[in-house]
Amino acid sequence: MCGRIGFDLRPGQLAARFPGFRIPEDLPPRYNIAPTQPVLAIDPARKEAALYRWGVDGHSRTGHFNVREETAAANPRYRRMRPLVIPVSHFYEWSGRQPMLIARADGEPLLIAGLGGEWEGQPAVTMITTRATGVIVPFHDRMPVLLEPAELTARAVSRRVNDVRNDGPELLEEPPELQLRLLG
């Protein structure tokens, strides 16, 4: 669940949503962010945003990338972590091997609930997940906890998303086989 995200937000889009917060304006777009890579997270208590490693210390070799909201509520370890907001333009779910881009219908950023922790002494974040609803249900039984209600859309994108080494706007294009079906 939520193993890849994208950050393709317009300059100033987050500053407008979080007035008075220190938010870097020079972040390059990223289209295929995977666990263990840096993600932007906003700390409401400190009124600032920074890059955090995606995945906190845990009982795995690479870290905990996602934590169920039930676990976060019940486990003292997670209750001690500070809440963070992870803004993304989209995230991916899969239908078989076909990646599906999930985004807000109005194009605004998705604000995902996160928890701030550490990875080997460095700042890290994990996403909180919940039971899937709406357009997510055909693809997965879990989804990120969204901090604002929003109408979500799902559409097929390039299968190049399946390789984490690929990262560019071409990943957002419809797969060629879908384009051919629409033309035929």
Backbone as a printed PyTorch tensor [residue, N CA C, xyz], in Angstrom:
tensor([[[  0.8450,  -1.1780,   0.0000],
         [  0.0000,   0.0000,   0.0000],
         [  0.8790,   1.2260,   0.0000]],

        [[  0.5570,   2.1340,  -0.8220],
         [  1.2600,   3.4060,  -0.9760],
         [  2.7730,   3.2230,  -0.9530]],

        [[  3.2590,   2.5070,  -1.9600],
         [  4.6830,   2.2650,  -2.0620],
         [  5.3860,   3.2360,  -2.9800]],

        [[  4.6510,   4.1400,  -3.6210],
         [  5.2510,   5.1740,  -4.4660],
         [  4.3750,   6.4160,  -4.4380]],

        [[  5.0240,   7.5660,  -4.5040],
         [  4.3070,   8.8330,  -4.5280],
         [  4.9540,   9.7520,  -5.5490]],

        [[  4.2560,  10.8280,  -5.8740],
         [  4.7840,  11.8560,  -6.7580],
         [  4.6450,  13.2190,  -6.1120]],

        [[  5.5940,  14.0770,  -6.4190],
         [  5.5980,  15.4420,  -5.8990],
         [  5.8360,  16.3670,  -7.0790]],

        [[  4.7470,  16.8130,  -7.6860],
         [  4.8020,  17.6980,  -8.8480],
         [  3.8560,  18.8640,  -8.5750]],

        [[  4.2470,  19.6870,  -7.6040],
         [  3.3940,  20.7880,  -7.1800],
         [  3.9510,  22.1070,  -7.7060]],

        [[  3.0450,  23.0240,  -8.0260],
         [  3.4530,  24.3320,  -8.5250],
         [  4.1220,  25.1400,  -7.4160]],

        [[  5.1250,  25.9570,  -7.7870],
         [  5.7440,  26.8250,  -6.7670],
         [  4.6750,  27.6820,  -6.0980]],

        [[  4.7530,  27.7910,  -4.8150],
         [  3.8060,  28.6000,  -4.0640],
         [  2.5280,  27.8770,  -3.6730]],

        [[  2.2650,  26.7110,  -4.2790],
         [  1.0330,  25.9870,  -3.9780],
         [  0.9650,  25.5970,  -2.5040]],

        [[  2.0660,  25.1480,  -1.9320],
         [  2.0680,  24.7760,  -0.5190],
         [  2.0890,  26.0040,   0.3820]],

        [[  2.8100,  27.0330,  -0.0340],
         [  2.8530,  28.2550,   0.7720],
         [  1.4540,  28.8450,   0.9030]],

        [[  0.6480,  28.7450,  -0.1350],
         [ -0.7260,  29.2390,  -0.0700],
         [ -1.5690,  28.4010,   0.8870]],

        [[ -1.2850,  27.1120,   0.9650],
         [ -2.0380,  26.2070,   1.8510],
         [ -1.5590,  26.3000,   3.2940]],

        [[ -0.2840,  26.6840,   3.4860],
         [  0.3050,  26.7490,   4.8280],
         [  0.9420,  28.1240,   5.0340]],

        [[  0.1190,  29.1800,   5.1120],
         [  0.6940,  30.5250,   5.2860],
         [  1.4760,  30.6350,   6.5920]],

        [[  2.6030,  31.3190,   6.5160],
         [  3.4390,  31.5120,   7.6910],
         [  4.4090,  30.3800,   7.9590]],

        [[  4.3490,  29.3090,   7.1710],
         [  5.2680,  28.1820,   7.3210],
         [  6.4870,  28.4080,   6.4440]],

        [[  7.6390,  27.9160,   6.9030],
         [  8.8500,  27.9450,   6.0750],
         [  8.8240,  26.7170,   5.1660]],

        [[  8.5890,  26.9610,   3.8750],
         [  8.4900,  25.8690,   2.9060],
         [  9.4410,  26.1630,   1.7540]],

        [[ 10.3560,  25.2440,   1.4470],
         [ 11.2640,  25.4800,   0.3270],
         [ 10.4820,  25.6040,  -0.9830]],

        [[ 10.8440,  26.6050,  -1.7580],
         [ 10.1590,  26.8410,  -3.0300],
         [ 10.9020,  26.2520,  -4.2280]],

        [[ 12.1220,  25.7800,  -4.0070],
         [ 12.9570,  25.3480,  -5.1240],
         [ 13.0370,  23.8260,  -5.2570]],

        [[ 12.0260,  23.1130,  -4.7700],
         [ 12.0640,  21.6540,  -4.8440],
         [ 11.7520,  21.1940,  -6.2600]],

        [[ 12.5960,  20.3490,  -6.8130],
         [ 12.3210,  19.8560,  -8.1640],
         [ 11.1560,  18.8680,  -8.1390]],

        [[ 10.4120,  18.7750,  -9.2440],
         [  9.3580,  17.7670,  -9.2900],
         [  9.9520,  16.3650,  -9.2550]],

        [[  9.2430,  15.4670,  -8.6210],
         [  9.6110,  14.0470,  -8.5760],
         [  8.3550,  13.2610,  -8.9290]],

        [[  8.4930,  12.2530,  -9.7590],
         [  7.3310,  11.5390, -10.2700],
         [  7.2580,  10.0900,  -9.7960]],

        [[  8.2880,   9.6110,  -9.1140],
         [  8.3260,   8.1970,  -8.7510],
         [  9.1640,   8.0160,  -7.4830]],

        [[  8.7200,   8.6180,  -6.3980],
         [  9.4480,   8.5460,  -5.1350],
         [  9.1190,   7.2190,  -4.4570]],

        [[ 10.1410,   6.5070,  -4.0700],
         [  9.9710,   5.1960,  -3.4390],
         [ 10.4330,   5.2500,  -1.9880]],

        [[  9.9980,   4.2840,  -1.1860],
         [ 10.4970,   4.2010,   0.1890],
         [ 12.0270,   4.2200,   0.2260]],

        [[ 12.5670,   4.7880,   1.2660],
         [ 13.9720,   5.0450,   1.5690],
         [ 14.4730,   6.3350,   0.9200]],

        [[ 13.7090,   6.9280,   0.0020],
         [ 14.1210,   8.1760,  -0.6320],
         [ 13.5830,   9.3730,   0.1520]],

        [[ 14.1440,  10.5660,  -0.0730],
         [ 13.6720,  11.7620,   0.6380],
         [ 12.2870,  12.2000,   0.1560]],

        [[ 11.4360,  12.5870,   1.1090],
         [ 10.1230,  13.1610,   0.8150],
         [  9.9710,  14.4340,   1.6390]],

        [[  9.2080,  15.3710,   1.1100],
         [  8.9320,  16.5880,   1.8450],
         [  7.8520,  16.2970,   2.8810]],

        [[  8.0580,  16.7630,   4.0950],
         [  7.0450,  16.6520,   5.1400],
         [  6.9800,  17.9840,   5.8830]],

        [[  5.7720,  18.3270,   6.2930],
         [  5.5220,  19.5850,   6.9880],
         [  5.2750,  19.2860,   8.4580]],

        [[  5.9780,  20.0040,   9.3020],
         [  5.8260,  19.8590,  10.7490],
         [  4.9510,  21.0150,  11.2380]],

        [[  3.6570,  20.7580,  11.5130],
         [  2.7660,  21.8400,  11.9350],
         [  3.2090,  22.5120,  13.2350]],

        [[  3.8180,  21.7660,  14.1580],
         [  4.2450,  22.3480,  15.4340],
         [  5.3810,  23.3440,  15.2410]],

        [[  6.2700,  23.0590,  14.3070],
         [  7.4280,  23.9390,  14.0620],
         [  7.1850,  24.9290,  12.9260]],

        [[  6.0550,  24.7770,  12.2380],
         [  5.7010,  25.6290,  11.0910],
         [  6.8050,  25.6470,  10.0400]],

        [[  7.3050,  24.4410,   9.7170],
         [  8.3450,  24.3540,   8.7020],
         [  8.2250,  23.0410,   7.9480]],

        [[  8.8350,  23.0240,   6.7930],
         [  8.8740,  21.8250,   5.9620],
         [ 10.3280,  21.4650,   5.7080]],

        [[ 10.5800,  20.1830,   5.6010],
         [ 11.9390,  19.7090,   5.3460],
         [ 11.8530,  18.3520,   4.6540]],

        [[ 12.9900,  17.9180,   4.1230],
         [ 13.0600,  16.5850,   3.5350],
         [ 13.3580,  15.5750,   4.6350]],

        [[ 12.6200,  14.4740,   4.5990],
         [ 12.7760,  13.3720,   5.5460],
         [ 12.9820,  12.0860,   4.7560]],

        [[ 13.6960,  11.1720,   5.3170],
         [ 13.8130,   9.8420,   4.7070],
         [ 12.4680,   9.1560,   4.8680]],

        [[ 11.9810,   8.5150,   3.8020],
         [ 10.7110,   7.7920,   3.8770],
         [ 10.9820,   6.4050,   4.4480]],

        [[ 10.6540,   6.2250,   5.7120],
         [ 10.8370,   4.9530,   6.4100],
         [ 11.5560,   5.1830,   7.7160]],

        [[ 10.8810,   4.8860,   8.8160],
         [ 11.4570,   5.0850,  10.1460],
         [ 12.0680,   3.7870,  10.6620]],

        [[ 12.9450,   3.9370,  11.6650],
         [ 13.5450,   2.7550,  12.3050],
         [ 12.4570,   1.7790,  12.7130]],

        [[ 12.7800,   0.5210,  12.5720],
         [ 11.8320,  -0.5140,  12.9670],
         [ 12.4850,  -1.8720,  12.9160]],

        [[ 11.6800,  -2.8850,  12.9030],
         [ 12.1840,  -4.2550,  12.9280],
         [ 12.3800,  -4.8060,  11.5200]],

        [[ 12.7530,  -3.9610,  10.5800],
         [ 13.0520,  -4.4340,   9.2340],
         [ 14.3450,  -3.7750,   8.7750]],

        [[ 14.9420,  -4.3510,   7.7780],
         [ 16.2380,  -3.8860,   7.2820],
         [ 16.1380,  -2.5070,   6.6410]],

        [[ 14.9690,  -2.1830,   6.0630],
         [ 14.8350,  -0.9240,   5.3340],
         [ 13.9270,   0.0880,   6.0190]],

        [[ 13.2550,  -0.2990,   7.0960],
         [ 12.4190,   0.6410,   7.8330],
         [ 10.9400,   0.4300,   7.6230]],

        [[ 10.1600,   1.1370,   8.4240],
         [  8.6940,   1.0970,   8.3110],
         [  8.2500,   2.2950,   7.4940]],

        [[  7.6980,   2.0270,   6.3230],
         [  7.2790,   3.1020,   5.4060],
         [  5.8530,   3.5460,   5.6860]],

        [[  5.0170,   2.5760,   6.0430],
         [  3.6150,   2.8280,   6.3220],
         [  3.2730,   2.1710,   7.6500]],

        [[  2.3790,   2.7940,   8.3940],
         [  1.8960,   2.2090,   9.6440],
         [  0.3680,   2.3260,   9.6450]],

        [[ -0.2830,   1.2470,  10.0060],
         [ -1.7470,   1.2550,  10.0790],
         [ -2.1970,   2.2160,  11.1740]],

        [[ -3.2910,   2.9270,  10.9170],
         [ -3.7710,   3.8690,  11.9320],
         [ -4.1320,   3.1580,  13.2270]],

        [[ -4.5880,   1.9130,  13.1390],
         [ -4.9070,   1.1410,  14.3390],
         [ -3.6480,   0.8900,  15.1660]],

        [[ -2.5500,   0.5840,  14.4820],
         [ -1.2720,   0.3500,  15.1560],
         [ -0.7370,   1.6480,  15.7490]],

        [[ -0.8380,   2.7350,  14.9840],
         [ -0.3450,   4.0290,  15.4600],
         [ -1.0810,   4.4710,  16.7140]],

        [[ -2.3720,   4.1650,  16.7870],
         [ -3.1630,   4.5620,  17.9480],
         [ -2.8790,   3.6860,  19.1670]],

        [[ -2.5560,   2.4090,  18.9370],
         [ -2.3980,   1.4730,  20.0510],
         [ -0.9630,   1.3370,  20.5580]],

        [[  0.0070,   1.5580,  19.7060],
         [  1.4020,   1.3120,  20.0470],
         [  2.0480,   2.5700,  20.6540]],

        [[  2.5630,   2.4790,  21.8800],
         [  3.1830,   3.6550,  22.5130],
         [  4.3280,   4.2480,  21.6860]],

        [[  5.0490,   3.4170,  20.9800],
         [  6.1590,   3.9170,  20.1480],
         [  5.6500,   4.9370,  19.1350]],

        [[  4.5600,   4.6140,  18.4600],
         [  4.0230,   5.5250,  17.4450],
         [  3.3100,   6.7140,  18.0740]],

        [[  2.6970,   6.5130,  19.2220],
         [  2.0080,   7.6320,  19.8910],
         [  3.0010,   8.7030,  20.3260]],

        [[  4.2650,   8.3320,  20.5360],
         [  5.2980,   9.3050,  20.9320],
         [  5.8380,  10.0990,  19.7390]],

        [[  5.6100,   9.6240,  18.5300],
         [  6.1180,  10.3230,  17.3420],
         [  5.2760,  11.5650,  17.0670]],

        [[  5.9170,  12.5860,  16.5090],
         [  5.1820,  13.8230,  16.2310],
         [  4.4360,  13.7170,  14.9020]],

        [[  3.2490,  14.2870,  14.8390],
         [  2.4800,  14.2500,  13.5910],
         [  3.1070,  15.1630,  12.5400]],

        [[  3.1580,  14.6700,  11.3240],
         [  3.6490,  15.4290,  10.1770],
         [  2.6210,  15.3420,   9.0540]],

        [[  2.7250,  16.2670,   8.1120],
         [  1.8760,  16.2700,   6.9240],
         [  2.7760,  16.0180,   5.7230]],

        [[  2.4170,  15.0380,   4.9010],
         [  3.1940,  14.7170,   3.7050],
         [  2.3850,  15.1680,   2.4900]],

        [[  2.7810,  16.2920,   1.8690],
         [  2.0460,  16.7610,   0.6990],
         [  2.5470,  16.0500,  -0.5660]],

        [[  1.6280,  15.5540,  -1.3570],
         [  1.9930,  14.8960,  -2.6170],
         [  1.0170,  15.3290,  -3.7030]],

        [[  1.4520,  15.2440,  -4.9310],
         [  0.5340,  15.5030,  -6.0360],
         [ -0.2720,  14.2500,  -6.3570]],

        [[  0.3310,  13.0820,  -6.1170],
         [ -0.3490,  11.8190,  -6.4240],
         [  0.3710,  10.6690,  -5.7320]],

        [[ -0.2980,   9.5300,  -5.7230],
         [  0.3520,   8.2920,  -5.3190],
         [ -0.0990,   7.2190,  -6.2890]],

        [[  0.5700,   6.0840,  -6.2350],
         [  0.2710,   5.0000,  -7.1620],
         [ -0.2560,   3.7800,  -6.4230]],

        [[ -1.1730,   3.1010,  -7.0670],
         [ -1.6000,   1.7560,  -6.6990],
         [ -1.5170,   0.9460,  -7.9840]],

        [[ -1.5900,  -0.3560,  -7.8750],
         [ -1.4250,  -1.2070,  -9.0460],
         [ -2.6450,  -2.0800,  -9.2820]],

        [[ -2.9540,  -2.2630, -10.5560],
         [ -3.9520,  -3.2380, -11.0090],
         [ -3.1440,  -4.2820, -11.7720]],

        [[ -2.7760,  -5.3640, -11.0900],
         [ -1.8200,  -6.2990, -11.6770],
         [ -0.4820,  -5.5970, -11.7890]],

        [[  0.0710,  -5.5520, -13.0160],
         [  1.3410,  -4.8380, -13.2410],
         [  1.1190,  -3.4230, -13.7580]],

        [[ -0.1420,  -3.0190, -13.8790],
         [ -0.4670,  -1.7000, -14.4120],
         [ -0.5480,  -0.6620, -13.2940]],

        [[  0.3850,   0.3190, -13.2700],
         [  0.2870,   1.3630, -12.2510],
         [ -0.8960,   2.2970, -12.5330]],

        [[ -1.5590,   2.6630, -11.4670],
         [ -2.6870,   3.5880, -11.5300],
         [ -2.3340,   4.8200, -10.6910]],

        [[ -2.4430,   5.9840, -11.2980],
         [ -2.1620,   7.2330, -10.6020],
         [ -3.4280,   7.6610,  -9.8610]],

        [[ -3.3000,   7.9430,  -8.5850],
         [ -4.4070,   8.3950,  -7.7460],
         [ -4.1180,   9.8470,  -7.3660]],

        [[ -5.0730,  10.7310,  -7.6540],
         [ -4.8780,  12.1580,  -7.3720],
         [ -6.2300,  12.7900,  -7.0550]],

        [[ -6.1790,  14.0020,  -6.5510],
         [ -7.4140,  14.7650,  -6.3360],
         [ -7.9700,  15.1950,  -7.6800]],

        [[ -9.2790,  15.1480,  -7.8160],
         [ -9.9300,  15.5560,  -9.0560],
         [ -9.7100,  17.0390,  -9.3380]],

        [[ -9.5740,  17.8540,  -8.2900],
         [ -9.3990,  19.2990,  -8.4840],
         [ -7.9430,  19.7130,  -8.6810]],

        [[ -6.9960,  18.7480,  -8.6760],
         [ -5.5880,  19.0520,  -8.9110],
         [ -4.8390,  19.6100,  -7.7100]],

        [[ -5.5060,  19.7950,  -6.5950],
         [ -4.8410,  20.2880,  -5.3880],
         [ -3.9860,  19.1830,  -4.7710]],

        [[ -3.0240,  19.5310,  -3.9270],
         [ -2.1940,  18.5150,  -3.2840],
         [ -3.0070,  17.6170,  -2.3510]],

        [[ -2.5970,  16.3690,  -2.2840],
         [ -3.1060,  15.4490,  -1.2720],
         [ -2.2590,  15.6680,  -0.0270]],

        [[ -2.8990,  15.7790,   1.1080],
         [ -2.1830,  15.9460,   2.3690],
         [ -2.3340,  14.6540,   3.1530]],

        [[ -1.2380,  13.9220,   3.2830],
         [ -1.2340,  12.5990,   3.9040],
         [ -0.7280,  12.7120,   5.3380]],

        [[ -1.3930,  12.0060,   6.2420],
         [ -0.9710,  11.9780,   7.6440],
         [  0.2980,  11.1480,   7.7730]],

        [[  1.2590,  11.7010,   8.4860],
         [  2.5170,  10.9950,   8.7160],
         [  2.9640,  11.1390,  10.1580]],

        [[  3.9760,  10.3650,  10.4990],
         [  4.5870,  10.4370,  11.8220],
         [  6.0880,  10.6040,  11.6530]],

        [[  6.6420,  11.5550,  12.3840],
         [  8.0660,  11.8190,  12.3070],
         [  8.8450,  10.9970,  13.3110]],

        [[  9.8830,  10.3400,  12.8320],
         [ 10.7610,   9.5460,  13.6800],
         [ 12.1860,   9.6790,  13.2060]],

        [[ 12.9210,   8.5980,  13.2900],
         [ 14.3280,   8.6120,  12.8570],
         [ 14.6470,   7.3490,  12.0810]],

        [[ 15.6910,   7.4630,  11.2870],
         [ 16.3190,   6.3340,  10.6250],
         [ 17.8050,   6.5050,  10.8500]],

        [[ 18.3700,   5.6290,  11.6510],
         [ 19.8000,   5.6810,  11.9640],
         [ 20.2290,   7.0860,  12.3850]],

        [[ 19.4150,   7.7010,  13.2480],
         [ 19.7430,   9.0110,  13.7990],
         [ 19.3630,  10.1960,  12.9300]],

        [[ 18.8490,   9.9680,  11.7350],
         [ 18.4570,  11.0460,  10.8300],
         [ 16.9300,  11.1730,  10.8070]],

        [[ 16.4080,  12.3820,  10.5090],
         [ 14.9560,  12.5610,  10.4570],
         [ 14.3160,  11.6470,   9.4090]],

        [[ 13.2070,  11.0290,   9.7900],
         [ 12.5020,  10.1080,   8.9020],
         [ 11.0030,  10.2410,   9.1400]],

        [[ 10.2310,   9.7390,   8.2080],
         [  8.7790,   9.8170,   8.2860],
         [  8.1640,   8.5050,   7.8260]],

        [[  7.0130,   8.1830,   8.3970],
         [  6.2120,   7.0520,   7.9400],
         [  4.8050,   7.5690,   7.6640]],

        [[  4.1360,   6.9610,   6.6920],
         [  2.7600,   7.3450,   6.3730],
         [  1.7930,   6.5020,   7.1810]],

        [[  0.6760,   7.1170,   7.5370],
         [ -0.3820,   6.3930,   8.2390],
         [ -1.4000,   5.9320,   7.2010]],

        [[ -1.8090,   4.6650,   7.3060],
         [ -2.7810,   4.1250,   6.3570],
         [ -4.0680,   3.7240,   7.0690]],

        [[ -5.1240,   3.6300,   6.2750],
         [ -6.4400,   3.2620,   6.7680],
         [ -7.1030,   2.3390,   5.7570]],

        [[ -8.3140,   1.9000,   6.0720],
         [ -9.0740,   1.0440,   5.1660],
         [ -9.3950,   1.8300,   3.8950]],

        [[ -9.2410,   1.2050,   2.7550],
         [ -9.4810,   1.8660,   1.4730],
         [-10.9560,   2.1660,   1.2710]],

        [[-11.2050,   3.2690,   0.5720],
         [-12.5560,   3.6480,   0.1800],
         [-12.5220,   4.1360,  -1.2620]],

        [[-13.6920,   4.2810,  -1.8500],
         [-13.8290,   4.9020,  -3.1660],
         [-13.0250,   4.2430,  -4.2640]],

        [[-12.3400,   5.0690,  -5.0670],
         [-11.6300,   4.5720,  -6.2470],
         [-10.4650,   3.6520,  -5.9080]],

        [[-10.0260,   3.6300,  -4.6500],
         [ -8.8800,   2.8000,  -4.2520],
         [ -9.2780,   1.3310,  -4.1020]],

        [[-10.5270,   1.0750,  -3.7350],
         [-10.9770,  -0.2800,  -3.3900],
         [-10.6320,  -1.3360,  -4.4500]],

        [[-10.7780,  -1.0750,  -5.7520],
         [-10.4260,  -2.1250,  -6.7220],
         [ -8.9370,  -2.4880,  -6.7450]],

        [[ -8.0930,  -1.6250,  -6.1950],
         [ -6.6540,  -1.8270,  -6.3030],
         [ -5.9980,  -2.3140,  -5.0140]],

        [[ -6.5360,  -1.8920,  -3.8740],
         [ -5.8850,  -2.2300,  -2.6080],
         [ -6.8870,  -2.1080,  -1.4730]],

        [[ -6.6370,  -2.8100,  -0.3730],
         [ -7.5350,  -2.7150,   0.7780],
         [ -7.1110,  -1.6230,   1.7680]],

        [[ -5.9640,  -0.9710,   1.5250],
         [ -5.4850,   0.1140,   2.3770],
         [ -5.1950,   1.3340,   1.5210]],

        [[ -5.1950,   2.5030,   2.1570],
         [ -4.8430,   3.7550,   1.4890],
         [ -4.2720,   4.7110,   2.5210]],

        [[ -3.5870,   5.7730,   2.0750],
         [ -3.0830,   6.7550,   3.0370],
         [ -4.2350,   7.4690,   3.7380]],

        [[ -4.0120,   7.8640,   4.9860],
         [ -4.9760,   8.7120,   5.6920],
         [ -4.8380,  10.1110,   5.0940]],

        [[ -5.9180,  10.5870,   4.4900],
         [ -5.9330,  11.9240,   3.8900],
         [ -6.4900,  12.9060,   4.9110]],

        [[ -5.8090,  14.0230,   5.0760],
         [ -6.1800,  14.9930,   6.1010],
         [ -7.3060,  15.9200,   5.6710]],

        [[ -7.6800,  15.8570,   4.4100],
         [ -8.8050,  16.6420,   3.8990],
         [ -9.6620,  15.7370,   3.0340]],

        [[-10.9870,  15.8800,   3.1370],
         [-11.8330,  15.1040,   2.2280],
         [-11.6360,  15.6150,   0.8020]],

        [[-11.6250,  14.7000,  -0.1390],
         [-11.4310,  15.0930,  -1.5330],
         [-11.9600,  14.0030,  -2.4490]],

        [[-12.4420,  14.4170,  -3.5970],
         [-12.8140,  13.4580,  -4.6300],
         [-11.5230,  13.0030,  -5.3090]],

        [[-11.3110,  11.6880,  -5.3560],
         [-10.1040,  11.1350,  -5.9670],
         [-10.4160,  10.5450,  -7.3280]],

        [[ -9.4220,  10.5940,  -8.1930],
         [ -9.5310,   9.9550,  -9.5050],
         [ -8.4110,   8.9320,  -9.6290]],

        [[ -8.6210,   7.9660, -10.5050],
         [ -7.6060,   6.9420, -10.7910],
         [ -7.5070,   6.7940, -12.2920]],

        [[ -6.2740,   6.7530, -12.7900],
         [ -6.0780,   6.5290, -14.2250],
         [ -4.7770,   5.7750, -14.4520]],

        [[ -4.7680,   4.9970, -15.5250],
         [ -3.5710,   4.2330, -15.8770],
         [ -2.4710,   5.1630, -16.3610]],

        [[ -1.2410,   4.8480, -15.9970],
         [ -0.0730,   5.6130, -16.4380],
         [  0.9840,   4.6340, -16.9550]],

        [[  2.0850,   5.1800, -17.4180],
         [  3.1650,   4.3820, -18.0000],
         [  3.6470,   3.2850, -17.0560]],

        [[  3.8950,   2.1240, -17.6140],
         [  4.4360,   1.0200, -16.8130],
         [  5.8890,   1.2560, -16.4210]],

        [[  6.4860,   2.3110, -16.9250],
         [  7.8420,   2.6580, -16.5070],
         [  7.8840,   3.0230, -15.0180]],

        [[  6.7080,   3.3170, -14.4230],
         [  6.6270,   3.5770, -12.9770],
         [  7.0880,   2.3460, -12.2030]],

        [[  6.9460,   1.1630, -12.7930],
         [  7.3080,  -0.0730, -12.0970],
         [  8.7940,  -0.1520, -11.7580]],

        [[  9.6200,   0.6380, -12.4120],
         [ 11.0570,   0.6620, -12.1340],
         [ 11.3800,   1.9670, -11.4170]],

        [[ 11.7700,   1.8900, -10.1700],
         [ 12.0140,   3.0730,  -9.3430],
         [ 13.1260,   3.9620,  -9.9080]],

        [[ 13.9480,   3.4310, -10.7870],
         [ 15.0080,   4.2590, -11.3870],
         [ 14.4510,   5.2760, -12.3740]],

        [[ 13.2310,   5.0790, -12.8450],
         [ 12.6000,   6.0130, -13.7750],
         [ 11.9270,   7.1290, -12.9900]],

        [[ 12.1570,   8.3690, -13.4230],
         [ 11.5700,   9.5110, -12.7300],
         [ 11.5150,  10.6880, -13.6900]],

        [[ 10.3460,  10.9430, -14.2410],
         [ 10.1720,  12.0690, -15.1490],
         [  8.7110,  12.2190, -15.5190]],

        [[  8.3450,  13.3520, -16.1250],
         [  6.9360,  13.6080, -16.4400],
         [  6.3370,  12.5980, -17.4180]],

        [[  7.1810,  11.9120, -18.1920],
         [  6.6660,  10.8990, -19.1210],
         [  5.9940,   9.7350, -18.3900]],

        [[  6.2890,   9.5690, -17.1170],
         [  5.6540,   8.5010, -16.3370],
         [  4.1530,   8.7360, -16.1790]],

        [[  3.7180,   9.9840, -16.2950],
         [  2.3110,  10.3150, -16.1120],
         [  1.4760,  10.0790, -17.3690]],

        [[  2.1270,   9.7400, -18.4750],
         [  1.4040,   9.5180, -19.7360],
         [  0.6390,   8.2000, -19.6930]],

        [[ -0.4820,   8.1790, -20.4440],
         [ -1.2410,   6.9350, -20.5520],
         [ -0.3860,   5.8910, -21.2430]],

        [[ -0.5770,   4.6170, -20.8930],
         [  0.1960,   3.5740, -21.5630],
         [ -0.1640,   3.5170, -23.0520]],

        [[  0.8170,   3.2190, -23.9310],
         [  0.5610,   3.2060, -25.3780],
         [ -0.6100,   2.2950, -25.7640]],

        [[ -0.7310,   1.1350, -25.1070],
         [ -1.8160,   0.2230, -25.4830],
         [ -3.1870,   0.8380, -25.1910]],

        [[ -3.2800,   1.6590, -24.1560],
         [ -4.5410,   2.3370, -23.8570],
         [ -4.8110,   3.4190, -24.8800]],

        [[ -3.7640,   4.1510, -25.2910],
         [ -3.9230,   5.1740, -26.3020],
         [ -4.4080,   4.5670, -27.6040]],

        [[ -3.8640,   3.4220, -28.0020],
         [ -4.2950,   2.7570, -29.2390],
         [ -5.7580,   2.3250, -29.1590]],

        [[ -6.2020,   1.8010, -28.0320],
         [ -7.6040,   1.4010, -27.8720],
         [ -8.5290,   2.5970, -27.9940]],

        [[ -8.1120,   3.7550, -27.4800],
         [ -8.9570,   4.9290, -27.5580],
         [ -9.0470,   5.4450, -28.9880]],

        [[ -7.9830,   5.2850, -29.7910],
         [ -7.9820,   5.7380, -31.1750],
         [ -8.7240,   4.7840, -32.0990]],

        [[ -8.7360,   3.4870, -31.7550],
         [ -9.2960,   2.4600, -32.6280],
         [-10.7120,   2.2730, -32.4870]]])
